[in-house]
Amino acid sequence: MKFKSLDMKLAAVTFASATLLTIAANAQTVGIGTTGPGSFTHSSGSAMAKVIAEKAGLKARVQPGSGTAHRRIVAGDVQFGLGNAWDTTFFVAGSRMYEGNGPKKNLRVAAVMTPLRVGIFVRKDSPIQSIKELKGKNVPGGFTVQKAIKQIITAHLANAGLTYKDVKMNPAPNVVRAAGDFAKGKNDMLFFAIGSAKVLQVSAKVGGIRGLSIDDSPAAVARMQKILPGSYAMTVKPSKRNHGILKPTKIIGFDFLLNTAAEVPADVVYKVVKALHGNKKGLLASFKGLGGFKPKRMTKKYAGLQYHKGAIKFYKEIGQWPPK
């Protein structure tokens, strides 16, 4: 009887331990690094967090910051973060605006989410009809906290045959501050991701905005791609989602990635990418800006970037590995 009693106690302890482990696993929280509220990145991260919480069995929390989440990912402050492909490539290599920081080889790609569509806007009643006409005008610059934004605006100017030397640069630490300066009349142009909540907010303050087309000629696109490798020209049409686009407009696009770190457990990354792959409707229910997300195209080959082993496991299961 004593042995039986001891066995029962051991069984009870084992069951209790297993239950605690299960609870701990179910309570696991992952952080998603984004830029500030109102940005495309923040809205996307919020939509992803909701799907992850509902479908992956993980608690997900959006953690906004003033700039890119790359540094927070490699430092272990967040498990995931959103960023574009060319900026991620520069960060990993320690090149361009990350020169002197050294390579960051533990950053990993988890998924290709959507084309990130960015645009230059002016006030609806502005006489400016082209990016070339920004010459001599007030343009946001500096971007000490969010260096990628300066790179993108530089590419728009290069597309039009201009540089920052051709405009009056108005310093701003990040894109949200620059948007506020535009609303106050300090800048003649607004730069932001198309479909962002901030675009709508600023438009309401200035009586409407209007998107400007880039030049899609081979020479102009080549100048743009020299600044933003892997970027491309694409056409957006007027829609409720594309506020400020008043007619078919040529804009710059590049791939928007969900990144993670090599140290994040493979099972966590696996669950996250699986949840996103199977729940596009859930993502769009929270944020229409992710309309370009294609579950069948969550992988793509990028020079210098590696995918996380947990993501690779899932992509092999669904036939998306190796990437084309």
PDB file of C-alpha atoms in Angstrom:
ATOM      1  CA  MET A   1       0.000   0.000   0.000  1.00  0.00           C
ATOM      2  CA  LYS A   2       2.883   2.336   0.811  1.00  0.00           C
ATOM      3  CA  PHE A   3       4.428   1.736  -2.632  1.00  0.00           C
ATOM      4  CA  LYS A   4       1.071   2.308  -4.262  1.00  0.00           C
ATOM      5  CA  SER A   5       0.637   5.509  -2.306  1.00  0.00           C
ATOM      6  CA  LEU A   6       4.127   6.658  -3.310  1.00  0.00           C
ATOM      7  CA  ASP A   7       3.434   5.845  -6.952  1.00  0.00           C
ATOM      8  CA  MET A   8       0.239   7.854  -6.805  1.00  0.00           C
ATOM      9  CA  LYS A   9       2.101  10.826  -5.305  1.00  0.00           C
ATOM     10  CA  LEU A  10       4.812  10.622  -7.971  1.00  0.00           C
ATOM     11  CA  ALA A  11       2.146  10.434 -10.639  1.00  0.00           C
ATOM     12  CA  ALA A  12       0.427  13.467  -9.174  1.00  0.00           C
ATOM     13  CA  VAL A  13       3.692  15.421  -9.068  1.00  0.00           C
ATOM     14  CA  THR A  14       4.484  14.420 -12.678  1.00  0.00           C
ATOM     15  CA  PHE A  15       1.005  15.478 -13.821  1.00  0.00           C
ATOM     16  CA  ALA A  16       1.278  18.782 -11.972  1.00  0.00           C
ATOM     17  CA  SER A  17       4.704  19.464 -13.512  1.00  0.00           C
ATOM     18  CA  ALA A  18       3.402  18.678 -16.988  1.00  0.00           C
ATOM     19  CA  THR A  19       0.433  20.973 -16.407  1.00  0.00           C
ATOM     20  CA  LEU A  20       2.713  23.824 -15.312  1.00  0.00           C
ATOM     21  CA  LEU A  21       4.877  23.334 -18.392  1.00  0.00           C
ATOM     22  CA  THR A  22       1.781  23.430 -20.584  1.00  0.00           C
ATOM     23  CA  ILE A  23       0.558  26.604 -18.912  1.00  0.00           C
ATOM     24  CA  ALA A  24       3.989  28.184 -19.308  1.00  0.00           C
ATOM     25  CA  ALA A  25       4.054  27.275 -22.988  1.00  0.00           C
ATOM     26  CA  ASN A  26       0.544  28.617 -23.537  1.00  0.00           C
ATOM     27  CA  ALA A  27       1.479  31.835 -21.749  1.00  0.00           C
ATOM     28  CA  GLN A  28       4.558  32.464 -23.906  1.00  0.00           C
ATOM     29  CA  THR A  29       4.650  36.033 -25.142  1.00  0.00           C
ATOM     30  CA  VAL A  30       6.381  37.261 -28.275  1.00  0.00           C
ATOM     31  CA  GLY A  31       7.099  40.896 -28.979  1.00  0.00           C
ATOM     32  CA  ILE A  32       6.703  42.417 -32.449  1.00  0.00           C
ATOM     33  CA  GLY A  33       8.820  45.511 -32.998  1.00  0.00           C
ATOM     34  CA  THR A  34       7.242  48.253 -35.125  1.00  0.00           C
ATOM     35  CA  THR A  35       7.513  51.975 -35.696  1.00  0.00           C
ATOM     36  CA  GLY A  36       5.088  54.414 -34.045  1.00  0.00           C
ATOM     37  CA  PRO A  37       1.273  54.303 -34.042  1.00  0.00           C
ATOM     38  CA  GLY A  38      -0.290  55.473 -37.298  1.00  0.00           C
ATOM     39  CA  SER A  39       2.496  53.985 -39.411  1.00  0.00           C
ATOM     40  CA  PHE A  40       2.022  51.155 -41.891  1.00  0.00           C
ATOM     41  CA  THR A  41       4.436  49.036 -39.857  1.00  0.00           C
ATOM     42  CA  HIS A  42       2.515  49.536 -36.610  1.00  0.00           C
ATOM     43  CA  SER A  43      -0.852  48.763 -38.212  1.00  0.00           C
ATOM     44  CA  SER A  44       0.623  45.654 -39.869  1.00  0.00           C
ATOM     45  CA  GLY A  45       2.206  44.480 -36.631  1.00  0.00           C
ATOM     46  CA  SER A  46      -1.059  44.947 -34.753  1.00  0.00           C
ATOM     47  CA  ALA A  47      -2.926  42.836 -37.331  1.00  0.00           C
ATOM     48  CA  MET A  48      -0.274  40.110 -37.164  1.00  0.00           C
ATOM     49  CA  ALA A  49      -0.294  40.111 -33.356  1.00  0.00           C
ATOM     50  CA  LYS A  50      -4.047  39.486 -33.345  1.00  0.00           C
ATOM     51  CA  VAL A  51      -3.754  36.537 -35.749  1.00  0.00           C
ATOM     52  CA  ILE A  52      -0.792  35.078 -33.857  1.00  0.00           C
ATOM     53  CA  ALA A  53      -2.660  35.310 -30.560  1.00  0.00           C
ATOM     54  CA  GLU A  54      -5.773  33.689 -32.001  1.00  0.00           C
ATOM     55  CA  LYS A  55      -4.201  31.017 -34.188  1.00  0.00           C
ATOM     56  CA  ALA A  56      -0.674  30.239 -32.940  1.00  0.00           C
ATOM     57  CA  GLY A  57      -1.325  29.665 -29.244  1.00  0.00           C
ATOM     58  CA  LEU A  58       1.070  32.485 -28.341  1.00  0.00           C
ATOM     59  CA  LYS A  59       0.568  35.831 -26.707  1.00  0.00           C
ATOM     60  CA  ALA A  60       1.741  38.560 -29.060  1.00  0.00           C
ATOM     61  CA  ARG A  61       2.417  42.156 -28.125  1.00  0.00           C
ATOM     62  CA  VAL A  62       3.217  45.036 -30.439  1.00  0.00           C
ATOM     63  CA  GLN A  63       6.185  47.055 -29.179  1.00  0.00           C
ATOM     64  CA  PRO A  64       6.505  50.326 -31.110  1.00  0.00           C
ATOM     65  CA  GLY A  65       9.754  52.244 -31.301  1.00  0.00           C
ATOM     66  CA  SER A  66      11.034  55.399 -32.917  1.00  0.00           C
ATOM     67  CA  GLY A  67      12.939  53.577 -35.669  1.00  0.00           C
ATOM     68  CA  THR A  68      13.547  50.196 -37.269  1.00  0.00           C
ATOM     69  CA  ALA A  69      13.208  47.097 -35.069  1.00  0.00           C
ATOM     70  CA  HIS A  70      16.405  45.472 -36.382  1.00  0.00           C
ATOM     71  CA  ARG A  71      18.569  46.402 -33.401  1.00  0.00           C
ATOM     72  CA  ARG A  72      15.927  45.316 -30.899  1.00  0.00           C
ATOM     73  CA  ILE A  73      15.603  41.939 -32.632  1.00  0.00           C
ATOM     74  CA  VAL A  74      19.315  41.109 -32.573  1.00  0.00           C
ATOM     75  CA  ALA A  75      19.557  42.354 -28.967  1.00  0.00           C
ATOM     76  CA  GLY A  76      16.723  40.034 -27.929  1.00  0.00           C
ATOM     77  CA  ASP A  77      14.392  42.840 -26.810  1.00  0.00           C
ATOM     78  CA  VAL A  78      11.707  41.637 -29.268  1.00  0.00           C
ATOM     79  CA  GLN A  79      11.334  38.290 -31.009  1.00  0.00           C
ATOM     80  CA  PHE A  80      10.001  39.645 -34.301  1.00  0.00           C
ATOM     81  CA  GLY A  81      10.070  42.890 -36.213  1.00  0.00           C
ATOM     82  CA  LEU A  82       8.992  44.393 -39.508  1.00  0.00           C
ATOM     83  CA  GLY A  83      11.267  45.961 -42.089  1.00  0.00           C
ATOM     84  CA  ASN A  84      11.848  46.215 -45.799  1.00  0.00           C
ATOM     85  CA  ALA A  85      14.167  43.926 -47.750  1.00  0.00           C
ATOM     86  CA  TRP A  86      16.860  46.407 -48.785  1.00  0.00           C
ATOM     87  CA  ASP A  87      17.134  47.951 -45.313  1.00  0.00           C
ATOM     88  CA  THR A  88      17.364  44.483 -43.762  1.00  0.00           C
ATOM     89  CA  THR A  89      20.132  43.595 -46.229  1.00  0.00           C
ATOM     90  CA  PHE A  90      22.115  46.741 -45.358  1.00  0.00           C
ATOM     91  CA  PHE A  91      21.679  46.107 -41.603  1.00  0.00           C
ATOM     92  CA  VAL A  92      22.874  42.497 -41.779  1.00  0.00           C
ATOM     93  CA  ALA A  93      25.905  43.494 -43.849  1.00  0.00           C
ATOM     94  CA  GLY A  94      26.671  46.597 -41.805  1.00  0.00           C
ATOM     95  CA  SER A  95      26.700  48.718 -44.981  1.00  0.00           C
ATOM     96  CA  ARG A  96      25.253  52.005 -46.267  1.00  0.00           C
ATOM     97  CA  MET A  97      23.569  53.834 -43.360  1.00  0.00           C
ATOM     98  CA  TYR A  98      24.718  51.044 -40.995  1.00  0.00           C
ATOM     99  CA  GLU A  99      28.375  51.474 -41.969  1.00  0.00           C
ATOM    100  CA  GLY A 100      30.603  51.103 -38.915  1.00  0.00           C
ATOM    101  CA  ASN A 101      28.131  49.030 -36.914  1.00  0.00           C
ATOM    102  CA  GLY A 102      29.564  45.719 -38.089  1.00  0.00           C
ATOM    103  CA  PRO A 103      27.605  42.792 -39.589  1.00  0.00           C
ATOM    104  CA  LYS A 104      24.637  41.362 -37.683  1.00  0.00           C
ATOM    105  CA  LYS A 105      24.606  37.750 -38.793  1.00  0.00           C
ATOM    106  CA  ASN A 106      21.941  36.542 -36.340  1.00  0.00           C
ATOM    107  CA  LEU A 107      19.077  38.436 -38.011  1.00  0.00           C
ATOM    108  CA  ARG A 108      16.821  36.032 -39.911  1.00  0.00           C
ATOM    109  CA  VAL A 109      13.894  36.364 -42.323  1.00  0.00           C
ATOM    110  CA  ALA A 110      10.665  34.725 -41.180  1.00  0.00           C
ATOM    111  CA  ALA A 111       8.315  35.700 -44.023  1.00  0.00           C
ATOM    112  CA  VAL A 112       7.756  37.948 -47.030  1.00  0.00           C
ATOM    113  CA  MET A 113       4.561  39.782 -46.128  1.00  0.00           C
ATOM    114  CA  THR A 114       3.589  42.238 -48.865  1.00  0.00           C
ATOM    115  CA  PRO A 115       4.928  44.837 -51.274  1.00  0.00           C
ATOM    116  CA  LEU A 116       5.474  48.000 -49.256  1.00  0.00           C
ATOM    117  CA  ARG A 117       4.108  50.831 -51.388  1.00  0.00           C
ATOM    118  CA  VAL A 118       5.492  54.260 -50.639  1.00  0.00           C
ATOM    119  CA  GLY A 119       4.650  57.621 -52.066  1.00  0.00           C
ATOM    120  CA  ILE A 120       5.314  61.328 -52.194  1.00  0.00           C
ATOM    121  CA  PHE A 121       2.224  63.472 -51.583  1.00  0.00           C
ATOM    122  CA  VAL A 122       1.503  67.188 -51.805  1.00  0.00           C
ATOM    123  CA  ARG A 123      -1.535  69.172 -50.749  1.00  0.00           C
ATOM    124  CA  LYS A 124      -4.442  68.644 -53.084  1.00  0.00           C
ATOM    125  CA  ASP A 125      -4.398  72.303 -54.155  1.00  0.00           C
ATOM    126  CA  SER A 126      -0.594  72.484 -54.499  1.00  0.00           C
ATOM    127  CA  PRO A 127       0.768  73.705 -57.856  1.00  0.00           C
ATOM    128  CA  ILE A 128       3.430  70.965 -57.695  1.00  0.00           C
ATOM    129  CA  GLN A 129       2.607  68.301 -60.296  1.00  0.00           C
ATOM    130  CA  SER A 130       5.788  66.198 -60.338  1.00  0.00           C
ATOM    131  CA  ILE A 131       8.612  65.147 -58.038  1.00  0.00           C
ATOM    132  CA  LYS A 132      10.996  67.117 -60.264  1.00  0.00           C
ATOM    133  CA  GLU A 133       9.098  70.264 -59.257  1.00  0.00           C
ATOM    134  CA  LEU A 134      10.211  69.769 -55.635  1.00  0.00           C
ATOM    135  CA  LYS A 135      13.449  71.501 -56.632  1.00  0.00           C
ATOM    136  CA  GLY A 136      13.973  74.417 -54.259  1.00  0.00           C
ATOM    137  CA  LYS A 137      11.065  73.310 -52.044  1.00  0.00           C
ATOM    138  CA  ASN A 138      10.968  72.310 -48.369  1.00  0.00           C
ATOM    139  CA  VAL A 139      11.591  68.564 -48.047  1.00  0.00           C
ATOM    140  CA  PRO A 140      11.987  66.517 -44.830  1.00  0.00           C
ATOM    141  CA  GLY A 141      15.443  65.077 -44.179  1.00  0.00           C
ATOM    142  CA  GLY A 142      17.954  64.090 -41.532  1.00  0.00           C
ATOM    143  CA  PHE A 143      15.988  61.187 -40.056  1.00  0.00           C
ATOM    144  CA  THR A 144      18.607  60.456 -37.401  1.00  0.00           C
ATOM    145  CA  VAL A 145      16.374  57.861 -35.744  1.00  0.00           C
ATOM    146  CA  GLN A 146      14.866  56.359 -38.904  1.00  0.00           C
ATOM    147  CA  LYS A 147      17.677  56.451 -41.470  1.00  0.00           C
ATOM    148  CA  ALA A 148      15.811  54.223 -43.925  1.00  0.00           C
ATOM    149  CA  ILE A 149      13.333  57.046 -44.601  1.00  0.00           C
ATOM    150  CA  LYS A 150      16.091  59.369 -45.780  1.00  0.00           C
ATOM    151  CA  GLN A 151      17.243  56.598 -48.117  1.00  0.00           C
ATOM    152  CA  ILE A 152      13.757  56.247 -49.622  1.00  0.00           C
ATOM    153  CA  ILE A 153      13.266  59.981 -50.146  1.00  0.00           C
ATOM    154  CA  THR A 154      16.760  60.164 -51.665  1.00  0.00           C
ATOM    155  CA  ALA A 155      15.672  57.459 -54.129  1.00  0.00           C
ATOM    156  CA  HIS A 156      12.553  59.462 -55.084  1.00  0.00           C
ATOM    157  CA  LEU A 157      14.694  62.530 -55.709  1.00  0.00           C
ATOM    158  CA  ALA A 158      17.221  60.481 -57.721  1.00  0.00           C
ATOM    159  CA  ASN A 159      14.394  59.084 -59.824  1.00  0.00           C
ATOM    160  CA  ALA A 160      13.562  62.675 -60.786  1.00  0.00           C
ATOM    161  CA  GLY A 161      17.221  63.594 -61.363  1.00  0.00           C
ATOM    162  CA  LEU A 162      17.514  65.502 -58.077  1.00  0.00           C
ATOM    163  CA  THR A 163      19.491  65.214 -54.832  1.00  0.00           C
ATOM    164  CA  TYR A 164      19.078  66.741 -51.387  1.00  0.00           C
ATOM    165  CA  LYS A 165      21.347  69.556 -52.612  1.00  0.00           C
ATOM    166  CA  ASP A 166      18.511  70.623 -54.925  1.00  0.00           C
ATOM    167  CA  VAL A 167      15.944  71.088 -52.123  1.00  0.00           C
ATOM    168  CA  LYS A 168      15.630  72.890 -48.794  1.00  0.00           C
ATOM    169  CA  MET A 169      16.070  70.174 -46.163  1.00  0.00           C
ATOM    170  CA  ASN A 170      13.896  70.419 -43.049  1.00  0.00           C
ATOM    171  CA  PRO A 171      15.335  68.078 -40.341  1.00  0.00           C
ATOM    172  CA  ALA A 172      13.097  65.502 -38.665  1.00  0.00           C
ATOM    173  CA  PRO A 173      14.098  62.483 -36.527  1.00  0.00           C
ATOM    174  CA  ASN A 174      11.496  60.136 -38.009  1.00  0.00           C
ATOM    175  CA  VAL A 175       8.685  59.854 -40.543  1.00  0.00           C
ATOM    176  CA  VAL A 176       5.893  60.605 -38.056  1.00  0.00           C
ATOM    177  CA  ARG A 177       7.507  63.914 -37.044  1.00  0.00           C
ATOM    178  CA  ALA A 178       8.010  64.791 -40.704  1.00  0.00           C
ATOM    179  CA  ALA A 179       4.313  64.136 -41.337  1.00  0.00           C
ATOM    180  CA  GLY A 180       3.470  66.517 -38.508  1.00  0.00           C
ATOM    181  CA  ASP A 181       5.712  69.160 -40.054  1.00  0.00           C
ATOM    182  CA  PHE A 182       3.870  68.774 -43.363  1.00  0.00           C
ATOM    183  CA  ALA A 183       0.533  69.221 -41.603  1.00  0.00           C
ATOM    184  CA  LYS A 184       1.868  72.424 -40.006  1.00  0.00           C
ATOM    185  CA  GLY A 185       2.977  73.791 -43.378  1.00  0.00           C
ATOM    186  CA  LYS A 186       6.724  73.434 -42.747  1.00  0.00           C
ATOM    187  CA  ASN A 187       7.220  71.013 -45.658  1.00  0.00           C
ATOM    188  CA  ASP A 188       5.928  71.097 -49.226  1.00  0.00           C
ATOM    189  CA  MET A 189       5.684  67.291 -49.457  1.00  0.00           C
ATOM    190  CA  LEU A 190       4.610  64.339 -47.355  1.00  0.00           C
ATOM    191  CA  PHE A 191       6.325  60.979 -47.549  1.00  0.00           C
ATOM    192  CA  PHE A 192       4.545  57.920 -46.155  1.00  0.00           C
ATOM    193  CA  ALA A 193       3.571  54.341 -46.895  1.00  0.00           C
ATOM    194  CA  ILE A 194       0.372  54.241 -48.955  1.00  0.00           C
ATOM    195  CA  GLY A 195      -2.541  52.914 -46.939  1.00  0.00           C
ATOM    196  CA  SER A 196      -1.233  54.131 -43.578  1.00  0.00           C
ATOM    197  CA  ALA A 197      -3.580  55.633 -41.019  1.00  0.00           C
ATOM    198  CA  LYS A 198      -1.307  58.660 -40.703  1.00  0.00           C
ATOM    199  CA  VAL A 199      -1.870  59.542 -44.374  1.00  0.00           C
ATOM    200  CA  LEU A 200      -5.595  59.857 -43.732  1.00  0.00           C
ATOM    201  CA  GLN A 201      -5.033  61.854 -40.540  1.00  0.00           C
ATOM    202  CA  VAL A 202      -2.702  64.357 -42.188  1.00  0.00           C
ATOM    203  CA  SER A 203      -4.949  64.669 -45.233  1.00  0.00           C
ATOM    204  CA  ALA A 204      -7.868  65.647 -43.014  1.00  0.00           C
ATOM    205  CA  LYS A 205      -5.776  68.414 -41.454  1.00  0.00           C
ATOM    206  CA  VAL A 206      -4.652  69.989 -44.737  1.00  0.00           C
ATOM    207  CA  GLY A 207      -7.834  69.678 -46.778  1.00  0.00           C
ATOM    208  CA  GLY A 208      -6.759  66.706 -48.899  1.00  0.00           C
ATOM    209  CA  ILE A 209      -3.580  65.370 -50.468  1.00  0.00           C
ATOM    210  CA  ARG A 210      -2.490  64.166 -53.893  1.00  0.00           C
ATOM    211  CA  GLY A 211       0.102  61.528 -54.821  1.00  0.00           C
ATOM    212  CA  LEU A 212       2.884  62.256 -57.311  1.00  0.00           C
ATOM    213  CA  SER A 213       4.058  59.718 -59.893  1.00  0.00           C
ATOM    214  CA  ILE A 214       7.653  58.589 -60.234  1.00  0.00           C
ATOM    215  CA  ASP A 215       9.322  58.279 -63.648  1.00  0.00           C
ATOM    216  CA  ASP A 216       9.202  54.608 -64.738  1.00  0.00           C
ATOM    217  CA  SER A 217      11.642  55.002 -67.644  1.00  0.00           C
ATOM    218  CA  PRO A 218      14.602  52.547 -67.513  1.00  0.00           C
ATOM    219  CA  ALA A 219      17.133  55.279 -66.750  1.00  0.00           C
ATOM    220  CA  ALA A 220      15.056  56.778 -63.931  1.00  0.00           C
ATOM    221  CA  VAL A 221      14.346  53.367 -62.395  1.00  0.00           C
ATOM    222  CA  ALA A 222      18.071  52.541 -62.554  1.00  0.00           C
ATOM    223  CA  ARG A 223      18.878  55.731 -60.579  1.00  0.00           C
ATOM    224  CA  MET A 224      16.266  54.738 -58.009  1.00  0.00           C
ATOM    225  CA  GLN A 225      17.526  51.153 -57.705  1.00  0.00           C
ATOM    226  CA  LYS A 226      21.072  52.351 -57.149  1.00  0.00           C
ATOM    227  CA  ILE A 227      19.799  53.841 -53.886  1.00  0.00           C
ATOM    228  CA  LEU A 228      17.246  51.102 -53.098  1.00  0.00           C
ATOM    229  CA  PRO A 229      18.445  47.722 -54.460  1.00  0.00           C
ATOM    230  CA  GLY A 230      15.538  45.432 -55.261  1.00  0.00           C
ATOM    231  CA  SER A 231      12.959  48.223 -55.451  1.00  0.00           C
ATOM    232  CA  TYR A 232      10.593  48.431 -58.387  1.00  0.00           C
ATOM    233  CA  ALA A 233       8.053  50.717 -60.050  1.00  0.00           C
ATOM    234  CA  MET A 234       4.416  49.761 -59.640  1.00  0.00           C
ATOM    235  CA  THR A 235       1.055  51.344 -60.399  1.00  0.00           C
ATOM    236  CA  VAL A 236      -1.576  52.046 -57.754  1.00  0.00           C
ATOM    237  CA  LYS A 237      -5.130  53.060 -58.544  1.00  0.00           C
ATOM    238  CA  PRO A 238      -7.639  55.193 -56.642  1.00  0.00           C
ATOM    239  CA  SER A 239      -9.483  53.271 -53.933  1.00  0.00           C
ATOM    240  CA  LYS A 240     -10.676  53.693 -50.370  1.00  0.00           C
ATOM    241  CA  ARG A 241      -7.526  51.918 -49.250  1.00  0.00           C
ATOM    242  CA  ASN A 242      -5.223  54.173 -51.313  1.00  0.00           C
ATOM    243  CA  HIS A 243      -6.075  57.566 -49.837  1.00  0.00           C
ATOM    244  CA  GLY A 244      -4.469  60.423 -51.726  1.00  0.00           C
ATOM    245  CA  ILE A 245      -4.147  58.480 -54.964  1.00  0.00           C
ATOM    246  CA  LEU A 246      -6.477  60.428 -57.254  1.00  0.00           C
ATOM    247  CA  LYS A 247      -5.574  58.725 -60.550  1.00  0.00           C
ATOM    248  CA  PRO A 248      -3.424  55.738 -61.626  1.00  0.00           C
ATOM    249  CA  THR A 249      -0.055  56.661 -60.153  1.00  0.00           C
ATOM    250  CA  LYS A 250       3.430  55.156 -60.550  1.00  0.00           C
ATOM    251  CA  ILE A 251       5.083  54.643 -57.162  1.00  0.00           C
ATOM    252  CA  ILE A 252       8.078  52.859 -55.609  1.00  0.00           C
ATOM    253  CA  GLY A 253       7.524  49.398 -54.165  1.00  0.00           C
ATOM    254  CA  PHE A 254       9.769  46.966 -52.285  1.00  0.00           C
ATOM    255  CA  ASP A 255       9.244  43.842 -50.225  1.00  0.00           C
ATOM    256  CA  PHE A 256       8.090  44.086 -46.600  1.00  0.00           C
ATOM    257  CA  LEU A 257       9.562  41.372 -44.370  1.00  0.00           C
ATOM    258  CA  LEU A 258       8.800  39.842 -41.007  1.00  0.00           C
ATOM    259  CA  ASN A 259      12.199  39.320 -39.409  1.00  0.00           C
ATOM    260  CA  THR A 260      13.366  37.419 -36.344  1.00  0.00           C
ATOM    261  CA  ALA A 261      16.608  36.309 -34.683  1.00  0.00           C
ATOM    262  CA  ALA A 262      18.462  33.006 -34.982  1.00  0.00           C
ATOM    263  CA  GLU A 263      18.082  32.558 -31.208  1.00  0.00           C
ATOM    264  CA  VAL A 264      14.258  32.533 -31.271  1.00  0.00           C
ATOM    265  CA  PRO A 265      13.074  28.902 -30.810  1.00  0.00           C
ATOM    266  CA  ALA A 266      12.266  27.108 -34.056  1.00  0.00           C
ATOM    267  CA  ASP A 267       8.836  25.999 -32.828  1.00  0.00           C
ATOM    268  CA  VAL A 268       7.843  29.601 -32.096  1.00  0.00           C
ATOM    269  CA  VAL A 269       8.818  30.832 -35.569  1.00  0.00           C
ATOM    270  CA  TYR A 270       7.126  27.788 -37.123  1.00  0.00           C
ATOM    271  CA  LYS A 271       3.846  28.546 -35.315  1.00  0.00           C
ATOM    272  CA  VAL A 272       3.957  32.212 -36.270  1.00  0.00           C
ATOM    273  CA  VAL A 273       4.528  31.743 -40.004  1.00  0.00           C
ATOM    274  CA  LYS A 274       1.975  28.923 -40.111  1.00  0.00           C
ATOM    275  CA  ALA A 275      -0.641  31.130 -38.448  1.00  0.00           C
ATOM    276  CA  LEU A 276       0.010  34.000 -40.870  1.00  0.00           C
ATOM    277  CA  HIS A 277      -0.026  31.684 -43.898  1.00  0.00           C
ATOM    278  CA  GLY A 278      -3.453  30.302 -43.076  1.00  0.00           C
ATOM    279  CA  ASN A 279      -5.202  33.485 -42.008  1.00  0.00           C
ATOM    280  CA  LYS A 280      -5.043  36.221 -44.635  1.00  0.00           C
ATOM    281  CA  LYS A 281      -8.702  37.051 -43.972  1.00  0.00           C
ATOM    282  CA  GLY A 282      -7.910  37.641 -40.329  1.00  0.00           C
ATOM    283  CA  LEU A 283      -5.037  39.966 -41.231  1.00  0.00           C
ATOM    284  CA  LEU A 284      -7.198  41.994 -43.625  1.00  0.00           C
ATOM    285  CA  ALA A 285     -10.015  42.191 -41.087  1.00  0.00           C
ATOM    286  CA  SER A 286      -7.635  44.194 -38.899  1.00  0.00           C
ATOM    287  CA  PHE A 287      -5.682  46.097 -41.570  1.00  0.00           C
ATOM    288  CA  LYS A 288      -6.619  46.401 -45.240  1.00  0.00           C
ATOM    289  CA  GLY A 289      -3.119  47.638 -46.014  1.00  0.00           C
ATOM    290  CA  LEU A 290      -1.941  44.014 -46.042  1.00  0.00           C
ATOM    291  CA  GLY A 291      -4.068  43.308 -49.116  1.00  0.00           C
ATOM    292  CA  GLY A 292      -0.923  42.511 -51.104  1.00  0.00           C
ATOM    293  CA  PHE A 293      -0.015  39.616 -48.793  1.00  0.00           C
ATOM    294  CA  LYS A 294       0.157  36.370 -50.790  1.00  0.00           C
ATOM    295  CA  PRO A 295       0.342  33.179 -48.691  1.00  0.00           C
ATOM    296  CA  LYS A 296       1.710  31.340 -51.734  1.00  0.00           C
ATOM    297  CA  ARG A 297       4.642  33.761 -51.940  1.00  0.00           C
ATOM    298  CA  MET A 298       6.015  33.991 -48.417  1.00  0.00           C
ATOM    299  CA  THR A 299       9.558  33.206 -49.548  1.00  0.00           C
ATOM    300  CA  LYS A 300      11.917  34.959 -51.916  1.00  0.00           C
ATOM    301  CA  LYS A 301      15.667  34.809 -52.318  1.00  0.00           C
ATOM    302  CA  TYR A 302      17.621  37.853 -51.101  1.00  0.00           C
ATOM    303  CA  ALA A 303      21.387  38.183 -51.419  1.00  0.00           C
ATOM    304  CA  GLY A 304      23.006  38.145 -47.976  1.00  0.00           C
ATOM    305  CA  LEU A 305      19.894  37.175 -46.010  1.00  0.00           C
ATOM    306  CA  GLN A 306      19.095  33.851 -44.317  1.00  0.00           C
ATOM    307  CA  TYR A 307      15.735  32.405 -43.282  1.00  0.00           C
ATOM    308  CA  HIS A 308      15.072  31.065 -39.789  1.00  0.00           C
ATOM    309  CA  LYS A 309      15.171  27.276 -39.492  1.00  0.00           C
ATOM    310  CA  GLY A 310      11.667  27.224 -37.979  1.00  0.00           C
ATOM    311  CA  ALA A 311      10.319  29.093 -40.997  1.00  0.00           C
ATOM    312  CA  ILE A 312      12.214  26.814 -43.384  1.00  0.00           C
ATOM    313  CA  LYS A 313      10.597  23.775 -41.768  1.00  0.00           C
ATOM    314  CA  PHE A 314       7.122  25.144 -42.485  1.00  0.00           C
ATOM    315  CA  TYR A 315       7.948  26.276 -46.015  1.00  0.00           C
ATOM    316  CA  LYS A 316       9.293  22.829 -46.861  1.00  0.00           C
ATOM    317  CA  GLU A 317       5.979  21.335 -45.713  1.00  0.00           C
ATOM    318  CA  ILE A 318       3.958  23.577 -48.037  1.00  0.00           C
ATOM    319  CA  GLY A 319       6.325  23.430 -51.021  1.00  0.00           C
ATOM    320  CA  GLN A 320       7.714  26.965 -50.818  1.00  0.00           C
ATOM    321  CA  TRP A 321      11.297  25.925 -50.152  1.00  0.00           C
ATOM    322  CA  PRO A 322      13.782  26.619 -51.568  1.00  0.00           C
ATOM    323  CA  PRO A 323      12.625  30.113 -52.559  1.00  0.00           C
ATOM    324  CA  LYS A 324      12.548  30.995 -56.228  1.00  0.00           C
TER     325      LYS A 324
END
